[in-house]
Amino acid sequence: MDPMIVVDAVSRRYGDRTVVDGVSFAVPRGAITAVVGKSGSGKSTLLRMINRLVEPSAGRVLVGGRDVAEEPGPMLRRRIGYVIQGIGLFPHRTVFDNVATVPRLLGWPRQRVADRVGELLDLLGLPRSFGERYPSALSGGEQQRVGIARALAADPPVLLMDEPFGALDPLIRRKAQQDLLALRARLGTTVVIVTHDLDEALRLGDRIAVMEEGRLLQEGPPEELLRRPAHPAVAALMEGARRALRLLALVSVGDAAEPADPAAVGLAGRPRIDAEASLEEALSVLLWAGADSLAVDGPPGGPPREVTLRAILARARQE
Amino acid sequence: MTVPAAGTLPLPAARRGADALAAVLVALALCALCLGPFVSLKPNRIAEGEPLMLWSAVSGPAAAAVLGLLLAGLGALATFPKPAVRILAPASGLAAVFAGVIAASATLVPAGDKLARVSPDWGFWLAATCMALALTDSAARARPSPGLRVLAVAVTWLLVLAVLQAGLLDGLSVMREYAVRSEVFWREMARHVALALGSAAAAIALGLPIGLAIHARAGARDPVLAVLTAIQAIPSIALFGLLMAPLAWLAHAVPAVGALGVRGIGAAPAFIALTLYALLPIVAATVTGLAGVPPTAVDAARGAGMTRGQILRAVELPLAFAAVLSGVRVVLVQTIGLTTVAALIGGGGLGTFVFQGLGQTAIDLVLLGTLPIVAMAVTAGILLDAAAEGLRWTP
Ligand SMILES: Nc1ncnc2c1ncn2[C@@H]1O[C@H](COP(=O)(O)OP(=O)(O)OP(=O)(O)O)[C@@H](O)[C@H]1O
Ligand SMILES: [Mg+2]
């Protein structure tokens, strides 16, 4: 299938500085690509060239197979959700009006706008009564969620997010990440997300793009970047010494579980772990319990399964 | 920003005890009344006035009542000033000295005497100023809501007009001046208001687009603001003078323009000069207001797919509104005052009386022009302040 977003040899210069330099990559339909890199490496500029908030100096961008330069910027941007770095809510408008921005620009009827705003507040775990508040009466994390709701309001097929979860505490951040994955699973949204947090990139990204000084060092599935970094800077970013654990974090227990022999002694007394958990967590539980296998919970009705230390070690080993 | 309703914020600790400022001001008013002449009595317009102390100007009990009231106010302010006392003490003092002037003009001018006149003297002026200051300070600290402020202004105007209408002040020298030229007064008043409001409106109509056009272009912004600042720095009379020659030439060269009443002197150059003066505050306020719009909000608006015009209407202008309104306030107050000078080049307005009075060393005539100007300027200031606060976007 055609990729949803194609970035083709795109550069951006400011004066004689090239802040994005010949970057090419594609985001498959319904995939999440996480862009990581140091501050000032050109991540935001790259993201903003996809919806033409920044015009490329060279190269082209296709969204849904069409060159974005063919369409007036405002029309294009109404179809692309954008979560701005630094929240950027309208301080003079209520939360409701902030979230309703794009649907109103698209001329949705009032009732549909109201229903949609309510739905989004629910989705992001904000009480509906917040609709009447002004952004100044919200915490940083709540404001950030309103910013995400605003970007999602018109069900855009493409979502660009610039460090969207930065102001959230770890727990809510985890929840927001799961919500994003659920959303993508439900609506098939194609997402490009810029983040400073490598764990977040690994958790969310189907693919990861590493930027440095305007250049794209490597782009590919997380496992590939961990196992075969194409550049010393990528290896450094993946924190070489911990990459075995990071690899384990990518795999769910369910994927590594093996059928357990029901006759084996003590299966019922063994420590248990959820099939949805990662192998990294499973390893931690094993180390803590001093055991060498765990009973796997779920899915319900299935045969009994276990995950063994040996299977985990095999997954973490260099190929 | 909202201003919390009165009473929700504890006053600063130092203010909870005696109200030192108001007390000092009221004490000063008392001294002024005891040491300075309250009014002076002139047998006719040009004769030298005879200064009279409060107790010679009004009956003994009346003088005692005025002084007693002030003393009581002072006592209250020095000991247990509740917010109501802080306002009531200077307000009643102010009312008392005005009542004193009314009483003086009633007792001192014999009925039927159309020539004798009473002018307030420096004892009165100082006392009234002190108490007006104390009242303003207390009123400001009570943080009245915008609506309440508008109401207070309206009530004050009605009260003053009622007192004037009832003829209570007819013995005052200012009113004597008014009596002989009431028709001219209202004509010049209307002219003054028309010139001031008209040029302020023109400045807003021109200044807003200029501000919008230059705020995003640093290359244009600095020169435009520099030119407008230079215009502001030209003394008003010189600016009127500078406009005379080109307008006279224009009226001569283009008869149609002359037929509209445009001349080198008169209302046209006055209007143009006042508009030019008002441009800087409007343009500067617009530029400041737009500069204060959070860039992330504009960026988010672009990101959401708003067009330039939609961003301007829905984001930039509402967020810059408070600043623009404060520019409008400056312009209105400034223009109402500056319109006085229009009289010098035949533009009319209340300045006519001011300059006539100065020429004839008839200070009462100067007051006839000045007092309404001050009253209108203060009113405009209060009303626009209230509007700016009432219309601000933040909850
Ligand atoms: N409008 C502009 N004019 C000039 N330089 C710019 C402009 N916008 C960005 N830059 C420069 O381009 C470089 C990349 O900026 P960009 O915002 O894309 O970085 P980033 O990777 O998103 O950084 P961060 O992680 O801090 O957000 C920076 O050095 C920045 O100073
Ligand atoms: Mg950035």
PDB file of N, CA, C and O in Angstrom, chain B residues 48-103:
ATOM      1  N   GLU B  48     -10.900  94.605  42.100  1.00  0.00           N
ATOM      2  CA  GLU B  48     -10.066  93.734  42.937  1.00  0.00           C
ATOM      3  C   GLU B  48     -10.976  92.981  43.909  1.00  0.00           C
ATOM      4  O   GLU B  48     -11.909  93.551  44.468  1.00  0.00           O
ATOM      5  N   GLY B  49     -10.740  91.675  44.120  1.00  0.00           N
ATOM      6  CA  GLY B  49     -11.594  90.923  45.019  1.00  0.00           C
ATOM      7  C   GLY B  49     -11.209  91.125  46.478  1.00  0.00           C
ATOM      8  O   GLY B  49     -10.072  91.481  46.786  1.00  0.00           O
ATOM      9  N   GLU B  50     -12.180  90.885  47.352  1.00  0.00           N
ATOM     10  CA  GLU B  50     -11.899  90.986  48.793  1.00  0.00           C
ATOM     11  C   GLU B  50     -11.875  89.565  49.356  1.00  0.00           C
ATOM     12  O   GLU B  50     -12.894  88.878  49.365  1.00  0.00           O
ATOM     13  N   PRO B  51     -10.682  89.072  49.783  1.00  0.00           N
ATOM     14  CA  PRO B  51     -10.614  87.698  50.281  1.00  0.00           C
ATOM     15  C   PRO B  51     -11.356  87.544  51.598  1.00  0.00           C
ATOM     16  O   PRO B  51     -11.240  88.414  52.474  1.00  0.00           O
ATOM     17  N   LEU B  52     -12.094  86.441  51.720  1.00  0.00           N
ATOM     18  CA  LEU B  52     -12.864  86.205  52.945  1.00  0.00           C
ATOM     19  C   LEU B  52     -12.541  84.813  53.475  1.00  0.00           C
ATOM     20  O   LEU B  52     -12.499  83.845  52.711  1.00  0.00           O
ATOM     21  N   MET B  53     -12.332  84.728  54.786  1.00  0.00           N
ATOM     22  CA  MET B  53     -12.133  83.418  55.396  1.00  0.00           C
ATOM     23  C   MET B  53     -13.481  82.705  55.466  1.00  0.00           C
ATOM     24  O   MET B  53     -14.543  83.326  55.336  1.00  0.00           O
ATOM     25  N   LEU B  54     -13.415  81.394  55.678  1.00  0.00           N
ATOM     26  CA  LEU B  54     -14.647  80.596  55.678  1.00  0.00           C
ATOM     27  C   LEU B  54     -15.708  81.195  56.601  1.00  0.00           C
ATOM     28  O   LEU B  54     -16.865  81.355  56.233  1.00  0.00           O
ATOM     29  N   TRP B  55     -15.272  81.538  57.829  1.00  0.00           N
ATOM     30  CA  TRP B  55     -16.266  81.989  58.817  1.00  0.00           C
ATOM     31  C   TRP B  55     -16.789  83.387  58.514  1.00  0.00           C
ATOM     32  O   TRP B  55     -17.803  83.789  59.035  1.00  0.00           O
ATOM     33  N   SER B  56     -16.104  84.143  57.641  1.00  0.00           N
ATOM     34  CA  SER B  56     -16.677  85.434  57.245  1.00  0.00           C
ATOM     35  C   SER B  56     -17.555  85.257  56.013  1.00  0.00           C
ATOM     36  O   SER B  56     -18.394  86.098  55.715  1.00  0.00           O
ATOM     37  N   ALA B  57     -17.347  84.171  55.280  1.00  0.00           N
ATOM     38  CA  ALA B  57     -18.090  83.989  54.039  1.00  0.00           C
ATOM     39  C   ALA B  57     -19.454  83.358  54.292  1.00  0.00           C
ATOM     40  O   ALA B  57     -20.406  83.627  53.584  1.00  0.00           O
ATOM     41  N   VAL B  58     -19.518  82.481  55.278  1.00  0.00           N
ATOM     42  CA  VAL B  58     -20.803  81.844  55.590  1.00  0.00           C
ATOM     43  C   VAL B  58     -21.112  82.106  57.053  1.00  0.00           C
ATOM     44  O   VAL B  58     -20.258  82.594  57.802  1.00  0.00           O
ATOM     45  N   SER B  59     -22.336  81.776  57.474  1.00  0.00           N
ATOM     46  CA  SER B  59     -22.736  82.032  58.859  1.00  0.00           C
ATOM     47  C   SER B  59     -21.865  81.215  59.810  1.00  0.00           C
ATOM     48  O   SER B  59     -21.297  80.186  59.424  1.00  0.00           O
ATOM     49  N   GLY B  60     -21.761  81.670  61.033  1.00  0.00           N
ATOM     50  CA  GLY B  60     -20.951  80.982  62.039  1.00  0.00           C
ATOM     51  C   GLY B  60     -21.280  79.510  62.168  1.00  0.00           C
ATOM     52  O   GLY B  60     -20.384  78.661  62.063  1.00  0.00           O
ATOM     53  N   PRO B  61     -22.544  79.153  62.356  1.00  0.00           N
ATOM     54  CA  PRO B  61     -22.886  77.726  62.494  1.00  0.00           C
ATOM     55  C   PRO B  61     -22.507  76.918  61.251  1.00  0.00           C
ATOM     56  O   PRO B  61     -22.015  75.786  61.366  1.00  0.00           O
ATOM     57  N   ALA B  62     -22.686  77.522  60.080  1.00  0.00           N
ATOM     58  CA  ALA B  62     -22.356  76.794  58.856  1.00  0.00           C
ATOM     59  C   ALA B  62     -20.861  76.502  58.795  1.00  0.00           C
ATOM     60  O   ALA B  62     -20.438  75.383  58.469  1.00  0.00           O
ATOM     61  N   ALA B  63     -20.071  77.519  59.128  1.00  0.00           N
ATOM     62  CA  ALA B  63     -18.611  77.325  59.128  1.00  0.00           C
ATOM     63  C   ALA B  63     -18.228  76.251  60.129  1.00  0.00           C
ATOM     64  O   ALA B  63     -17.408  75.365  59.858  1.00  0.00           O
ATOM     65  N   ALA B  64     -18.841  76.319  61.292  1.00  0.00           N
ATOM     66  CA  ALA B  64     -18.541  75.334  62.334  1.00  0.00           C
ATOM     67  C   ALA B  64     -18.918  73.942  61.850  1.00  0.00           C
ATOM     68  O   ALA B  64     -18.197  72.967  62.102  1.00  0.00           O
ATOM     69  N   ALA B  65     -20.047  73.843  61.117  1.00  0.00           N
ATOM     70  CA  ALA B  65     -20.492  72.541  60.618  1.00  0.00           C
ATOM     71  C   ALA B  65     -19.467  71.968  59.638  1.00  0.00           C
ATOM     72  O   ALA B  65     -19.097  70.797  59.714  1.00  0.00           O
ATOM     73  N   VAL B  66     -19.000  72.827  58.707  1.00  0.00           N
ATOM     74  CA  VAL B  66     -18.021  72.357  57.721  1.00  0.00           C
ATOM     75  C   VAL B  66     -16.758  71.871  58.417  1.00  0.00           C
ATOM     76  O   VAL B  66     -16.276  70.751  58.194  1.00  0.00           O
ATOM     77  N   LEU B  67     -16.215  72.724  59.302  1.00  0.00           N
ATOM     78  CA  LEU B  67     -14.959  72.374  59.977  1.00  0.00           C
ATOM     79  C   LEU B  67     -15.155  71.145  60.861  1.00  0.00           C
ATOM     80  O   LEU B  67     -14.297  70.257  60.930  1.00  0.00           O
ATOM     81  N   GLY B  68     -16.322  71.091  61.535  1.00  0.00           N
ATOM     82  CA  GLY B  68     -16.604  69.960  62.418  1.00  0.00           C
ATOM     83  C   GLY B  68     -16.651  68.653  61.635  1.00  0.00           C
ATOM     84  O   GLY B  68     -16.099  67.631  62.065  1.00  0.00           O
ATOM     85  N   LEU B  69     -17.284  68.719  60.478  1.00  0.00           N
ATOM     86  CA  LEU B  69     -17.405  67.515  59.657  1.00  0.00           C
ATOM     87  C   LEU B  69     -16.020  67.015  59.235  1.00  0.00           C
ATOM     88  O   LEU B  69     -15.713  65.817  59.310  1.00  0.00           O
ATOM     89  N   LEU B  70     -15.162  67.965  58.835  1.00  0.00           N
ATOM     90  CA  LEU B  70     -13.820  67.581  58.417  1.00  0.00           C
ATOM     91  C   LEU B  70     -13.038  66.985  59.582  1.00  0.00           C
ATOM     92  O   LEU B  70     -12.318  65.997  59.437  1.00  0.00           O
ATOM     93  N   LEU B  71     -13.202  67.607  60.746  1.00  0.00           N
ATOM     94  CA  LEU B  71     -12.493  67.138  61.931  1.00  0.00           C
ATOM     95  C   LEU B  71     -12.935  65.710  62.271  1.00  0.00           C
ATOM     96  O   LEU B  71     -12.113  64.839  62.587  1.00  0.00           O
ATOM     97  N   ALA B  72     -14.246  65.487  62.198  1.00  0.00           N
ATOM     98  CA  ALA B  72     -14.775  64.149  62.479  1.00  0.00           C
ATOM     99  C   ALA B  72     -14.209  63.142  61.481  1.00  0.00           C
ATOM    100  O   ALA B  72     -13.802  62.033  61.846  1.00  0.00           O
ATOM    101  N   GLY B  73     -14.158  63.544  60.214  1.00  0.00           N
ATOM    102  CA  GLY B  73     -13.603  62.667  59.178  1.00  0.00           C
ATOM    103  C   GLY B  73     -12.163  62.329  59.486  1.00  0.00           C
ATOM    104  O   GLY B  73     -11.737  61.174  59.396  1.00  0.00           O
ATOM    105  N   LEU B  74     -11.418  63.350  59.885  1.00  0.00           N
ATOM    106  CA  LEU B  74     -10.007  63.152  60.219  1.00  0.00           C
ATOM    107  C   LEU B  74      -9.865  62.156  61.362  1.00  0.00           C
ATOM    108  O   LEU B  74      -9.050  61.228  61.317  1.00  0.00           O
ATOM    109  N   GLY B  75     -10.720  62.359  62.396  1.00  0.00           N
ATOM    110  CA  GLY B  75     -10.693  61.453  63.544  1.00  0.00           C
ATOM    111  C   GLY B  75     -10.962  60.026  63.116  1.00  0.00           C
ATOM    112  O   GLY B  75     -10.251  59.091  63.502  1.00  0.00           O
ATOM    113  N   ALA B  76     -11.974  59.858  62.279  1.00  0.00           N
ATOM    114  CA  ALA B  76     -12.349  58.513  61.842  1.00  0.00           C
ATOM    115  C   ALA B  76     -11.224  57.869  61.041  1.00  0.00           C
ATOM    116  O   ALA B  76     -10.879  56.704  61.244  1.00  0.00           O
ATOM    117  N   LEU B  77     -10.627  58.652  60.154  1.00  0.00           N
ATOM    118  CA  LEU B  77      -9.571  58.096  59.309  1.00  0.00           C
ATOM    119  C   LEU B  77      -8.343  57.723  60.125  1.00  0.00           C
ATOM    120  O   LEU B  77      -7.608  56.807  59.783  1.00  0.00           O
ATOM    121  N   ALA B  78      -8.124  58.462  61.219  1.00  0.00           N
ATOM    122  CA  ALA B  78      -6.927  58.216  62.020  1.00  0.00           C
ATOM    123  C   ALA B  78      -7.115  57.021  62.946  1.00  0.00           C
ATOM    124  O   ALA B  78      -6.149  56.531  63.528  1.00  0.00           O
ATOM    125  N   THR B  79      -8.368  56.560  63.143  1.00  0.00           N
ATOM    126  CA  THR B  79      -8.577  55.484  64.114  1.00  0.00           C
ATOM    127  C   THR B  79      -9.142  54.204  63.507  1.00  0.00           C
ATOM    128  O   THR B  79      -8.450  53.196  63.426  1.00  0.00           O
ATOM    129  N   PHE B  80     -10.384  54.228  63.073  1.00  0.00           N
ATOM    130  CA  PHE B  80     -10.956  52.946  62.632  1.00  0.00           C
ATOM    131  C   PHE B  80     -11.545  53.046  61.225  1.00  0.00           C
ATOM    132  O   PHE B  80     -12.728  52.956  61.019  1.00  0.00           O
ATOM    133  N   PRO B  81     -10.697  53.202  60.234  1.00  0.00           N
ATOM    134  CA  PRO B  81     -11.268  53.402  58.902  1.00  0.00           C
ATOM    135  C   PRO B  81     -11.738  52.102  58.253  1.00  0.00           C
ATOM    136  O   PRO B  81     -10.945  51.367  57.699  1.00  0.00           O
ATOM    137  N   LYS B  82     -13.040  51.822  58.330  1.00  0.00           N
ATOM    138  CA  LYS B  82     -13.627  50.770  57.504  1.00  0.00           C
ATOM    139  C   LYS B  82     -13.643  51.300  56.071  1.00  0.00           C
ATOM    140  O   LYS B  82     -13.580  52.516  55.863  1.00  0.00           O
ATOM    141  N   PRO B  83     -13.714  50.402  55.083  1.00  0.00           N
ATOM    142  CA  PRO B  83     -13.729  50.892  53.697  1.00  0.00           C
ATOM    143  C   PRO B  83     -14.773  51.982  53.475  1.00  0.00           C
ATOM    144  O   PRO B  83     -14.517  52.961  52.779  1.00  0.00           O
ATOM    145  N   ALA B  84     -15.941  51.817  54.066  1.00  0.00           N
ATOM    146  CA  ALA B  84     -16.997  52.814  53.861  1.00  0.00           C
ATOM    147  C   ALA B  84     -16.558  54.171  54.398  1.00  0.00           C
ATOM    148  O   ALA B  84     -16.807  55.210  53.795  1.00  0.00           O
ATOM    149  N   VAL B  85     -15.868  54.164  55.574  1.00  0.00           N
ATOM    150  CA  VAL B  85     -15.421  55.419  56.181  1.00  0.00           C
ATOM    151  C   VAL B  85     -14.393  56.104  55.291  1.00  0.00           C
ATOM    152  O   VAL B  85     -14.414  57.313  55.085  1.00  0.00           O
ATOM    153  N   ARG B  86     -13.501  55.284  54.729  1.00  0.00           N
ATOM    154  CA  ARG B  86     -12.470  55.860  53.855  1.00  0.00           C
ATOM    155  C   ARG B  86     -13.079  56.633  52.708  1.00  0.00           C
ATOM    156  O   ARG B  86     -12.498  57.580  52.207  1.00  0.00           O
ATOM    157  N   ILE B  87     -14.233  56.172  52.225  1.00  0.00           N
ATOM    158  CA  ILE B  87     -14.861  56.876  51.105  1.00  0.00           C
ATOM    159  C   ILE B  87     -15.754  57.988  51.616  1.00  0.00           C
ATOM    160  O   ILE B  87     -15.732  59.102  51.096  1.00  0.00           O
ATOM    161  N   LEU B  88     -16.500  57.686  52.685  1.00  0.00           N
ATOM    162  CA  LEU B  88     -17.468  58.662  53.181  1.00  0.00           C
ATOM    163  C   LEU B  88     -16.788  59.917  53.711  1.00  0.00           C
ATOM    164  O   LEU B  88     -17.248  61.030  53.468  1.00  0.00           O
ATOM    165  N   ALA B  89     -15.681  59.768  54.436  1.00  0.00           N
ATOM    166  CA  ALA B  89     -15.057  60.937  55.062  1.00  0.00           C
ATOM    167  C   ALA B  89     -14.635  61.974  54.020  1.00  0.00           C
ATOM    168  O   ALA B  89     -15.077  63.129  54.101  1.00  0.00           O
ATOM    169  N   PRO B  90     -13.826  61.614  53.021  1.00  0.00           N
ATOM    170  CA  PRO B  90     -13.472  62.647  52.039  1.00  0.00           C
ATOM    171  C   PRO B  90     -14.653  63.094  51.183  1.00  0.00           C
ATOM    172  O   PRO B  90     -14.741  64.263  50.820  1.00  0.00           O
ATOM    173  N   ALA B  91     -15.596  62.146  50.890  1.00  0.00           N
ATOM    174  CA  ALA B  91     -16.731  62.524  50.049  1.00  0.00           C
ATOM    175  C   ALA B  91     -17.594  63.564  50.748  1.00  0.00           C
ATOM    176  O   ALA B  91     -17.989  64.568  50.152  1.00  0.00           O
ATOM    177  N   SER B  92     -17.870  63.326  52.037  1.00  0.00           N
ATOM    178  CA  SER B  92     -18.721  64.287  52.735  1.00  0.00           C
ATOM    179  C   SER B  92     -17.977  65.611  52.921  1.00  0.00           C
ATOM    180  O   SER B  92     -18.569  66.686  52.855  1.00  0.00           O
ATOM    181  N   GLY B  93     -16.646  65.536  53.137  1.00  0.00           N
ATOM    182  CA  GLY B  93     -15.867  66.764  53.246  1.00  0.00           C
ATOM    183  C   GLY B  93     -15.946  67.578  51.963  1.00  0.00           C
ATOM    184  O   GLY B  93     -16.145  68.798  51.991  1.00  0.00           O
ATOM    185  N   LEU B  94     -15.816  66.859  50.838  1.00  0.00           N
ATOM    186  CA  LEU B  94     -15.873  67.535  49.537  1.00  0.00           C
ATOM    187  C   LEU B  94     -17.241  68.201  49.354  1.00  0.00           C
ATOM    188  O   LEU B  94     -17.340  69.371  48.961  1.00  0.00           O
ATOM    189  N   ALA B  95     -18.283  67.430  49.687  1.00  0.00           N
ATOM    190  CA  ALA B  95     -19.634  67.984  49.569  1.00  0.00           C
ATOM    191  C   ALA B  95     -19.779  69.208  50.466  1.00  0.00           C
ATOM    192  O   ALA B  95     -20.401  70.213  50.088  1.00  0.00           O
ATOM    193  N   ALA B  96     -19.175  69.147  51.666  1.00  0.00           N
ATOM    194  CA  ALA B  96     -19.318  70.248  52.622  1.00  0.00           C
ATOM    195  C   ALA B  96     -18.673  71.529  52.091  1.00  0.00           C
ATOM    196  O   ALA B  96     -19.267  72.612  52.185  1.00  0.00           O
ATOM    197  N   VAL B  97     -17.465  71.437  51.520  1.00  0.00           N
ATOM    198  CA  VAL B  97     -16.848  72.676  51.043  1.00  0.00           C
ATOM    199  C   VAL B  97     -17.608  73.229  49.840  1.00  0.00           C
ATOM    200  O   VAL B  97     -17.723  74.447  49.678  1.00  0.00           O
ATOM    201  N   PHE B  98     -18.155  72.313  49.011  1.00  0.00           N
ATOM    202  CA  PHE B  98     -18.964  72.827  47.892  1.00  0.00           C
ATOM    203  C   PHE B  98     -20.219  73.511  48.427  1.00  0.00           C
ATOM    204  O   PHE B  98     -20.597  74.586  47.961  1.00  0.00           O
ATOM    205  N   ALA B  99     -20.836  72.875  49.432  1.00  0.00           N
ATOM    206  CA  ALA B  99     -22.006  73.500  50.033  1.00  0.00           C
ATOM    207  C   ALA B  99     -21.617  74.855  50.598  1.00  0.00           C
ATOM    208  O   ALA B  99     -22.388  75.827  50.527  1.00  0.00           O
ATOM    209  N   GLY B 100     -20.401  74.945  51.177  1.00  0.00           N
ATOM    210  CA  GLY B 100     -19.923  76.226  51.703  1.00  0.00           C
ATOM    211  C   GLY B 100     -19.886  77.283  50.616  1.00  0.00           C
ATOM    212  O   GLY B 100     -20.313  78.426  50.826  1.00  0.00           O
ATOM    213  N   VAL B 101     -19.399  76.922  49.434  1.00  0.00           N
ATOM    214  CA  VAL B 101     -19.330  77.895  48.339  1.00  0.00           C
ATOM    215  C   VAL B 101     -20.735  78.322  47.925  1.00  0.00           C
ATOM    216  O   VAL B 101     -21.007  79.498  47.682  1.00  0.00           O
ATOM    217  N   ILE B 102     -21.646  77.314  47.861  1.00  0.00           N
ATOM    218  CA  ILE B 102     -23.032  77.658  47.500  1.00  0.00           C
ATOM    219  C   ILE B 102     -23.606  78.635  48.520  1.00  0.00           C
ATOM    220  O   ILE B 102     -24.191  79.671  48.175  1.00  0.00           O
ATOM    221  N   ALA B 103     -23.379  78.304  49.811  1.00  0.00           N
ATOM    222  CA  ALA B 103     -23.909  79.169  50.868  1.00  0.00           C
ATOM    223  C   ALA B 103     -23.287  80.556  50.776  1.00  0.00           C
ATOM    224  O   ALA B 103     -23.981  81.582  50.910  1.00  0.00           O
TER     225      ALA B 103
END
